[in-house]
Structure formats: C-alpha cells, structure tokens
Coordinates of C-alpha atoms and ligand atoms in Angstrom, one line a residue:
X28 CA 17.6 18.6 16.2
X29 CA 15.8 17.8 13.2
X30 CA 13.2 21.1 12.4
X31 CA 11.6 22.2 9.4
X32 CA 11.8 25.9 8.5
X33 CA 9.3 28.0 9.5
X34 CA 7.4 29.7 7.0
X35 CA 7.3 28.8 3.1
X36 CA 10.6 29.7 1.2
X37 CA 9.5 30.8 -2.0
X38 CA 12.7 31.4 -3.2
X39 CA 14.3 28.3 -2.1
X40 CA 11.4 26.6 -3.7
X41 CA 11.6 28.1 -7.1
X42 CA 15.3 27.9 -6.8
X43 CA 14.8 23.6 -6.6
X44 CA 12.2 23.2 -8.8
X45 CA 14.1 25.3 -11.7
X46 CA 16.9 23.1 -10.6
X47 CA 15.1 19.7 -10.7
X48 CA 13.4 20.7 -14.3
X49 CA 16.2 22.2 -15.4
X50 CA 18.6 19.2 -14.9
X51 CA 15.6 16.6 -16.6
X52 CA 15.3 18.6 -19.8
X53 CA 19.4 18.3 -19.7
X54 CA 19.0 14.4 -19.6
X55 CA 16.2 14.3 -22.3
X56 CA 17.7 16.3 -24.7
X57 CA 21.4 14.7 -24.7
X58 CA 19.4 10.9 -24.2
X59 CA 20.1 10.5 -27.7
X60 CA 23.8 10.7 -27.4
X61 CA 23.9 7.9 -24.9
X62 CA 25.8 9.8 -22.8
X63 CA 23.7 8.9 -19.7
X64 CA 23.7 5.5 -19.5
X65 CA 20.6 4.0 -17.4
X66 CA 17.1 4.5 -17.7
X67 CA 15.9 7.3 -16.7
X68 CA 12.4 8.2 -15.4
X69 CA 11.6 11.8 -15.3
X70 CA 9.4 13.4 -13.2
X71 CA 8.7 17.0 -15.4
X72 CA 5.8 18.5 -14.2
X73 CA 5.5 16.7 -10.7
X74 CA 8.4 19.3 -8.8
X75 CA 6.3 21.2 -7.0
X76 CA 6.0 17.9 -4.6
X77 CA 9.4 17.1 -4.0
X78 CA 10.4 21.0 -3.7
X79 CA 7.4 22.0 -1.5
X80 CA 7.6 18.4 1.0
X81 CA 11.3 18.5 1.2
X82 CA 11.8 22.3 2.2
X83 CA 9.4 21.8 5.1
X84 CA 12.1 18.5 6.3
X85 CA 15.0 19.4 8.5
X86 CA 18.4 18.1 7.6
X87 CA 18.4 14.5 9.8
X88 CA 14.6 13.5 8.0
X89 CA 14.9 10.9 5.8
X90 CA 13.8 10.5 2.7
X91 CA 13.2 7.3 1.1
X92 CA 12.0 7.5 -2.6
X93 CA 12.6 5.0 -5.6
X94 CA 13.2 4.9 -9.3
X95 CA 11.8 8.5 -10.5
X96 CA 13.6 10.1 -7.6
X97 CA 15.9 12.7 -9.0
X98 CA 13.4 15.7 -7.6
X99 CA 13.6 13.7 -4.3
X100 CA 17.2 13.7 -4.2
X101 CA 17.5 17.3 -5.5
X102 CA 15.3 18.4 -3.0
X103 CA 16.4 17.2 0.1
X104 CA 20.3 18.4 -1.0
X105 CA 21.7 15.3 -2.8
X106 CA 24.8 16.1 -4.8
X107 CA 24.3 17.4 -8.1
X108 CA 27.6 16.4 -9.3
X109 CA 27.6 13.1 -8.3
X110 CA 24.2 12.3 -9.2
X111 CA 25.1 13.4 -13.1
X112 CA 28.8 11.1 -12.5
X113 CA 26.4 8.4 -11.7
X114 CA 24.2 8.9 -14.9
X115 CA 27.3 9.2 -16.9
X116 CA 28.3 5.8 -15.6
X117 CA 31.7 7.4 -14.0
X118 CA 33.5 6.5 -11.3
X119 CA 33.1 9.3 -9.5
X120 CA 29.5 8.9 -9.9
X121 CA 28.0 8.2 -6.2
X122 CA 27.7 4.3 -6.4
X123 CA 30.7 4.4 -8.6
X124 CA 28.7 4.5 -12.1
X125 CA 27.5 1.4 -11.2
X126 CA 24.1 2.4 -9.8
X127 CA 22.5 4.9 -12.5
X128 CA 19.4 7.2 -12.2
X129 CA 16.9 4.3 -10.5
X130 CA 19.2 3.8 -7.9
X131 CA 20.4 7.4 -6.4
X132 CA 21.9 7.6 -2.9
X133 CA 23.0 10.5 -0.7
X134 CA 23.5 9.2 3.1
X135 CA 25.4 12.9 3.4
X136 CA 21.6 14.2 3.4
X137 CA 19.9 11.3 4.9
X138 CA 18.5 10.1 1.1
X139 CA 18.1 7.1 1.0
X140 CA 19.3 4.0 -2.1
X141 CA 16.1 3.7 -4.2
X142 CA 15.4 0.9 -6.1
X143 CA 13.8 0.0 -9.4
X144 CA 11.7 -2.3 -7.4
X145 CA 8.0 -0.7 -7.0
X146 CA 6.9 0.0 -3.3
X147 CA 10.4 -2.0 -1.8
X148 CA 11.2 1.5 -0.4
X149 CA 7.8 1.3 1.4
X150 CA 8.7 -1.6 3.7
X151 CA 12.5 -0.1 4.5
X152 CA 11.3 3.1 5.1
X153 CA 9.0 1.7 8.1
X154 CA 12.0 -0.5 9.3
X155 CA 14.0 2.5 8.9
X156 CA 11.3 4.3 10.6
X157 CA 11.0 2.0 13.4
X158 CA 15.2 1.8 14.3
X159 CA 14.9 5.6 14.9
X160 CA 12.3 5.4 17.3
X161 CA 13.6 2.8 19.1
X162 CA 16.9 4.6 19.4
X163 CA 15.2 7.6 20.4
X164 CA 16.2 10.1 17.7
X165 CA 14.3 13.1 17.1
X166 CA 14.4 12.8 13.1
X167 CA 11.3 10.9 10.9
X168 CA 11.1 9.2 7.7
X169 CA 9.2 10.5 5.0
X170 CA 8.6 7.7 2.0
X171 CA 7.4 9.0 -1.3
X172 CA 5.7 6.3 -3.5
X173 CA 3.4 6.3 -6.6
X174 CA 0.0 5.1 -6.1
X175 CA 1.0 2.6 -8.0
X176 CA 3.0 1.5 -5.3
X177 CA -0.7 0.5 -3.7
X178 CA -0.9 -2.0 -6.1
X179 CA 1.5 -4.0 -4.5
X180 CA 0.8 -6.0 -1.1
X181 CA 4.0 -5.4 0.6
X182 CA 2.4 -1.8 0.8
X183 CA -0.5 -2.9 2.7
X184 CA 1.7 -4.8 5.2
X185 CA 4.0 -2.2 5.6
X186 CA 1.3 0.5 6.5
X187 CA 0.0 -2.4 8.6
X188 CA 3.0 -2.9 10.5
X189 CA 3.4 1.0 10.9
X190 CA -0.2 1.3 12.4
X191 CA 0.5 -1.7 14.6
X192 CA 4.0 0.2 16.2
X193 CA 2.5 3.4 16.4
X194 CA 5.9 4.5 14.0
X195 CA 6.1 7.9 13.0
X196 CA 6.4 8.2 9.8
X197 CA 5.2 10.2 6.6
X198 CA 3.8 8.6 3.3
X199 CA 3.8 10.7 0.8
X200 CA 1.6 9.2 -2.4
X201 CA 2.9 11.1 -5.7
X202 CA -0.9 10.2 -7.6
X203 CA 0.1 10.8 -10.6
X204 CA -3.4 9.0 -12.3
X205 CA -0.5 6.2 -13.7
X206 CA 1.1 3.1 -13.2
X207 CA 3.0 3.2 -16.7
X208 CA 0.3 3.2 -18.7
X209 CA -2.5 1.9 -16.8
X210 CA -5.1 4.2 -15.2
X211 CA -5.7 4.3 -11.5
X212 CA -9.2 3.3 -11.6
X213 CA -8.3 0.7 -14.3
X214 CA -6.2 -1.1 -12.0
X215 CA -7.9 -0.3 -8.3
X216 CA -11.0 -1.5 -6.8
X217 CA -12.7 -0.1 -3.9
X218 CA -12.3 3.1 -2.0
X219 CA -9.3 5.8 -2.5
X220 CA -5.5 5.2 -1.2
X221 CA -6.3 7.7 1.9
X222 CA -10.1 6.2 2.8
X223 CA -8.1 2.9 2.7
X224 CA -5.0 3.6 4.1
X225 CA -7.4 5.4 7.1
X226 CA -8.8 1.8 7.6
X227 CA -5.8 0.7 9.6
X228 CA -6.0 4.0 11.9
X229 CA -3.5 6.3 9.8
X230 CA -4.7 9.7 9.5
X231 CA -4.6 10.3 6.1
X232 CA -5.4 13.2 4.0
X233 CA -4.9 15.4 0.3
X234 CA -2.5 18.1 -0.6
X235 CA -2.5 20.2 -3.7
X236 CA 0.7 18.5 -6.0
X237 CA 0.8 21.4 -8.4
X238 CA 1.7 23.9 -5.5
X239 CA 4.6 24.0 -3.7
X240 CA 2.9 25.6 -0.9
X241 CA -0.2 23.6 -0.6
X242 CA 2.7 21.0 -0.1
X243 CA 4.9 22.6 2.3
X244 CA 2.1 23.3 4.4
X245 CA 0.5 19.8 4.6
X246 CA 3.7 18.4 5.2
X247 CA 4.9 21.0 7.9
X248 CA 1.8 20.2 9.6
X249 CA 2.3 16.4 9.4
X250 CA 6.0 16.4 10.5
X251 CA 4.8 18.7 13.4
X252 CA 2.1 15.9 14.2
X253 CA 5.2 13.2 13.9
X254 CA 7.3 15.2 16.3
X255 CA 5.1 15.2 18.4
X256 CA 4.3 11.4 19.0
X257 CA 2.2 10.9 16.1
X258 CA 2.1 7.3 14.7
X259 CA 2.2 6.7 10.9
X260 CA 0.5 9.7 8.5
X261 CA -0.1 9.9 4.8
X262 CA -1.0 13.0 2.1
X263 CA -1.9 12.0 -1.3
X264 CA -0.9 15.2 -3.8
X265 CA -2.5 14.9 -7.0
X266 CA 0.2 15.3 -9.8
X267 CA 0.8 15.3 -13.8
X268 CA 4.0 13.5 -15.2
X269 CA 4.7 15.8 -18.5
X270 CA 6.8 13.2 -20.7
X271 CA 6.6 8.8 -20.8
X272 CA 6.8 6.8 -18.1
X273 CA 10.3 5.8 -19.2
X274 CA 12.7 8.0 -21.3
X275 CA 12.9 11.1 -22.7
X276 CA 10.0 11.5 -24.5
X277 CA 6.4 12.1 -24.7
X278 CA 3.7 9.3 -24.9
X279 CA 0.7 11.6 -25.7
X280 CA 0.8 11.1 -28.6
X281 CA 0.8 7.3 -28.7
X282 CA -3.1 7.8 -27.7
X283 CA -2.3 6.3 -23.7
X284 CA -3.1 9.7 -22.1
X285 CA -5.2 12.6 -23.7
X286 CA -3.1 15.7 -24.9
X287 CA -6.0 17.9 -23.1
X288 CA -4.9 16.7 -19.3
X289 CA -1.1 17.2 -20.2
X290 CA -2.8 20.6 -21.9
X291 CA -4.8 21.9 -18.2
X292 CA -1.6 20.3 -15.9
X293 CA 1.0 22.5 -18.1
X294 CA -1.5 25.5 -17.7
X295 CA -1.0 25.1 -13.6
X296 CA 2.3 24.9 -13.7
X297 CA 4.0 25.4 -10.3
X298 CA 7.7 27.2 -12.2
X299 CA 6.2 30.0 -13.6
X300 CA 3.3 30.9 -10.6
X301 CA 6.1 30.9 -7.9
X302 CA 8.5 33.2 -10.7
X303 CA 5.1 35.9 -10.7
X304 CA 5.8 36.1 -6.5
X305 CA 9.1 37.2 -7.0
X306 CA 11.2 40.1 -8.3
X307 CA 12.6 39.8 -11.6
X308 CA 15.9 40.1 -10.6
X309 CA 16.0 37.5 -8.1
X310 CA 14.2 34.9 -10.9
X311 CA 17.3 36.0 -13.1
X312 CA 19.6 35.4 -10.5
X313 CA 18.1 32.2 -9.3
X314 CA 17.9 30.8 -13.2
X315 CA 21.5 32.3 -14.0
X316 CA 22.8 30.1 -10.8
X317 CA 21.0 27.0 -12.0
X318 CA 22.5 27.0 -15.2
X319 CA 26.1 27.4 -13.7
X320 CA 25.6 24.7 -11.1
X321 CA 24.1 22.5 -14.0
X322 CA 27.1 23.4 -16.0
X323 CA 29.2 22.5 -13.7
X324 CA 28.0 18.9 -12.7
X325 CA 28.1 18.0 -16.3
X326 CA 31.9 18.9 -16.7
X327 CA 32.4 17.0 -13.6
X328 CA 30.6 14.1 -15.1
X329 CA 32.7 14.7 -18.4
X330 CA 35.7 14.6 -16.6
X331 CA 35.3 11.8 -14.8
X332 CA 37.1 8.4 -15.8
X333 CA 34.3 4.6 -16.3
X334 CA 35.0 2.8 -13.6
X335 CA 37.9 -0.1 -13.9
X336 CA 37.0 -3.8 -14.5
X337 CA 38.0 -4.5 -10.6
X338 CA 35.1 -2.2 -9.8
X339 CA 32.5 -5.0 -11.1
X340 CA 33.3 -7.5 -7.8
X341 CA 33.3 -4.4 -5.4
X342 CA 30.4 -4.3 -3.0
X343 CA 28.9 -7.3 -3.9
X344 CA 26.8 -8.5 -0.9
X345 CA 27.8 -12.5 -0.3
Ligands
TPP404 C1 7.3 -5.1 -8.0 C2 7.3 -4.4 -9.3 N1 6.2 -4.7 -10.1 C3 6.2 -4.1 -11.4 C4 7.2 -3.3 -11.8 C5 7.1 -2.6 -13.1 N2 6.8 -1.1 -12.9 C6 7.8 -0.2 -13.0 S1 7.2 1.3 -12.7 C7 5.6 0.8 -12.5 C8 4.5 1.7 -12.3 C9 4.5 2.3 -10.9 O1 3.6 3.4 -10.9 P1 3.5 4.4 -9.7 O2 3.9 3.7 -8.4 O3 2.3 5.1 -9.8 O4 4.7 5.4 -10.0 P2 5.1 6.3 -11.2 O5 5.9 5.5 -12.2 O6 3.8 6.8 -11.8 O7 5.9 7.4 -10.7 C10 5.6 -0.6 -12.7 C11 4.3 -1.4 -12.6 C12 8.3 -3.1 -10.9 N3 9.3 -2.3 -11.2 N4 8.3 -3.6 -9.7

C-alpha cells in the first residue's frame, strides 16, 4: 500500500537536502578534473522541493523527473553509489556508465529514466499514470518539470489527455523564473502555468519552493486528493537555481540574472532554517553521516572499472 508519512519529518528532510547539496558541491568542485563525465545540471538551491514532495510519497509512487534530477532521485531513495558510478562513466554505474547524470534511473524506488529531452517525461508519466489505474494499483505518479517544460506542446496534450481520463496524477512545476537563460515572461504569453493548466479542469495550485514544509504539506494534501479518486492535479513551487543552467558554475555574473535575486533566494535558504529546528547534536550527526555516505559512493565510483567495448551494442533498442 502506497502511503505517505504522516506528519512532516524534519529530520529526514534536512537529512536529504544536506545530502542532495552536499553531493552537487562534490560534482562542481572535482568538474574540473573530468572525473564525472556527462553534463551535469545542478539543482543548488531548489532542494527543499524534491526533499519536502518526495518525503510526503510512499515507496510504490513514482516519480518521473528529467535532466536536473539528482534531488529527485536522492529524494525518493535512488542509490547514491550508483548514481556517482554512473557519473564517473563506470560500469557499475546504474545504466552501466553509459547513461550519465541527465539520464538517472532507479526502478528499485520506482524512479523513473529521465531524459535530456525537455517535457518527454511529461507525456510518459501520464501513460505511466494511466497503466496504473487501469491495473488498479493503489500507487500515483508524480512528474516534476520546469516551467519551461510549458513551453513545449507535448505538455499541453499530455495534461489534455490526463484531464480527458480523469488520471490521477501529480505535476509538480519546479518555476524556477528560467528556461536557460530566458525569462519566464520573456518567453510566455497569457495567463500563469496553474490559471492555464486549470482551463482543462485540473485543480491547480502554489506551494512555497524554499520550504520543505510548505511542500510536504501541499503535496500530502494532493496525493490524499489522488488516492482518493482525484483526476490529474498540479502545484507550482516557486524556486531559485544557485549556479548556471549547465555546469559547475555560476552565471551571475555573465549579467543573465541579477546577483540581488540569487542574494534574497540564498537569504531563505531552506538547509540552514530546518538546522535552527533541530538539536545541534542531531545536525552534527546528520551532516557527519552525509559526509560518510558521500565518501563512500565516491570510492565506489573510484573503484569501479569503464565499461568494456562490448558494452557499446548492449541495450540498444532495434
Ligand atoms: C525539446 C527540447 N527543447 C529544447 C531543449 C534545450 N533545453 C534544455 S534545458 C532547457 C530549459 C528548460 O527549462 P525548465 O523546463 O524551466 O527547466 P530548468 O532547466 O530551469 O530546470 C532547454 C530549452 C531540450 N533539451 N529539449
């Protein structure tokens, strides 16, 4: 039976988004070395989302997410070894270093393969969505996109097609204020994501990003609502992405985004308001344990061995 915990974990929050931050600074300071060898696409700043959303899931949701998805994957319990494996390129990476950081994958804990390929999770998601209910199961899909993912029509016609089969499922829209480096209301005409998204009869509504909490509350609320026949729902959480769109570095500044906005989302910070509700002791057990498990998927990432040149014609699709 998939069921969300009852009441908001603060521990268990802090304990992911320290996780989550504290594995992206890893990747952006060793970038350099080449060392991890895809893109990567951090999501510093923008943890509270996946850390509050995903804690209020039980373990048969699925999550569907796409290329900046290692918070996703973190949060809903994807392997931390695995995941660095895959950076590294290994074999014992979870595609078998063939996949990389755009790609993560974690069917253990019902994540789902991203892709590279903006709002393409949108449309499997609601397939995905759809098979459940017609097989009866008791789990829902949650699909976190950009709002830049609303700039693309197979977005529209999957939320169409949701709406039409009454299919539970959760969008969750990471509005982040940027499609690389084009501004939302550079790029979108008309009424806001929710006020259009509520135009096809999905009940659509806003959650704080910057607080795990606010999060984990909306989203309890709206998997409730799923369990309990609703049709297709979104939340749109307002968010801050720290560093560049792509990389390990920060575009501010290049001149695209204003150092005062990265300036007020650093000030709200969710890390250090959740560490002032706990004991001290439990923050230093909690950041001691992150470093260890970090530790430890980087030597298992080290160790591992670059996949063979027979690997290359394994799981092709034909
Ligand atoms: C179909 C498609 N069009 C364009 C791109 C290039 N692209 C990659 S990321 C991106 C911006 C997406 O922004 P958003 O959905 O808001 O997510 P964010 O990167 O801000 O997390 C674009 C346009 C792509 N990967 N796929």
């Amino acid at each position: 039976m998939a069921m969300g915990t009852s009441s908001f974990d603060v521990k268990r929050a802090y304990y992911l988004e320290r996780t989550i931050r504290a594995t992206e600074e890893k990747i952006a300071e060793i970038y350099f070395t080449d060392k991890v060898k895809s893109p990567v696409h951090l999501s510093v700043g923008q943890e509270a989302i996946a850390a509050g959303a995903c804690t209020a899931l039980g373990g048969d949701d699925v999550v569907f997410s796409n290329y900046r998805g290692h918070a996703h994957y973190i949060a809903k319990g994807g392997d931390l070894n695995s995941m660095w494996a895959e950076l590294y390129g290994k074999a014992n990476g979870h595609a078998g270093g063939k996949a990389g950081s755009m790609h993560l994958v974690d069917t253990k804990v019902n994540f789902m393969p991203a892709s590279a390929i903006v709002a393409s999770a949108v449309s499997n998601a609601v397939g995905y969505a759809l098979a459940l209910k017609m097989r009866g199961s008791d789990a829902r899909v949650v699909c976190f996109h950009g709002e830049g993912a609303a700039d693309e029509g197979v977005f529209w016609e999957s939320l169409n097609f949701a709406a039409l089969k009454d299919i539970p499922i959760l969008f969750i829209c990471e509005n982040n204020g940027y499609a690389i480096y084009s501004k939302q209301q550079d790029r979108m005409a008309g009424k806001s994501i929710p006020e259009r998204a509520s135009t096809f009869g999905i009940t659509a509504s806003r959650a704080d990003g910057f607080s795990a909490q606010a999060v984990y509350g909306a989203v309890s609320k709206a998997m409730a609502a799923l369990r309990e026949g609703a049709g297709p729902l979104m939340i749109e959480v307002n968010t801050y992405r720290w560093l560049d769109h792509v990389g390990p570095d920060d575009d501010h500044p290049g001149g695209y985004r204003p150092q005062s906005d990265l300036e007020a989302a650093q000030a709200i910070d969710d890390i250090p308001r959740l560490a002032a509700q706990m004991d001290a002791d439990d923050v230093a057990r909690i950041d001691a344990q992150v470093a260890d498990e970090l530790a430890a998927a980087l030597a298992f990432a080290e160790a591992g061995d670059f996949p063979d040149e027979t690997a290359l014609g394994r799981n092709d699709y034909a």
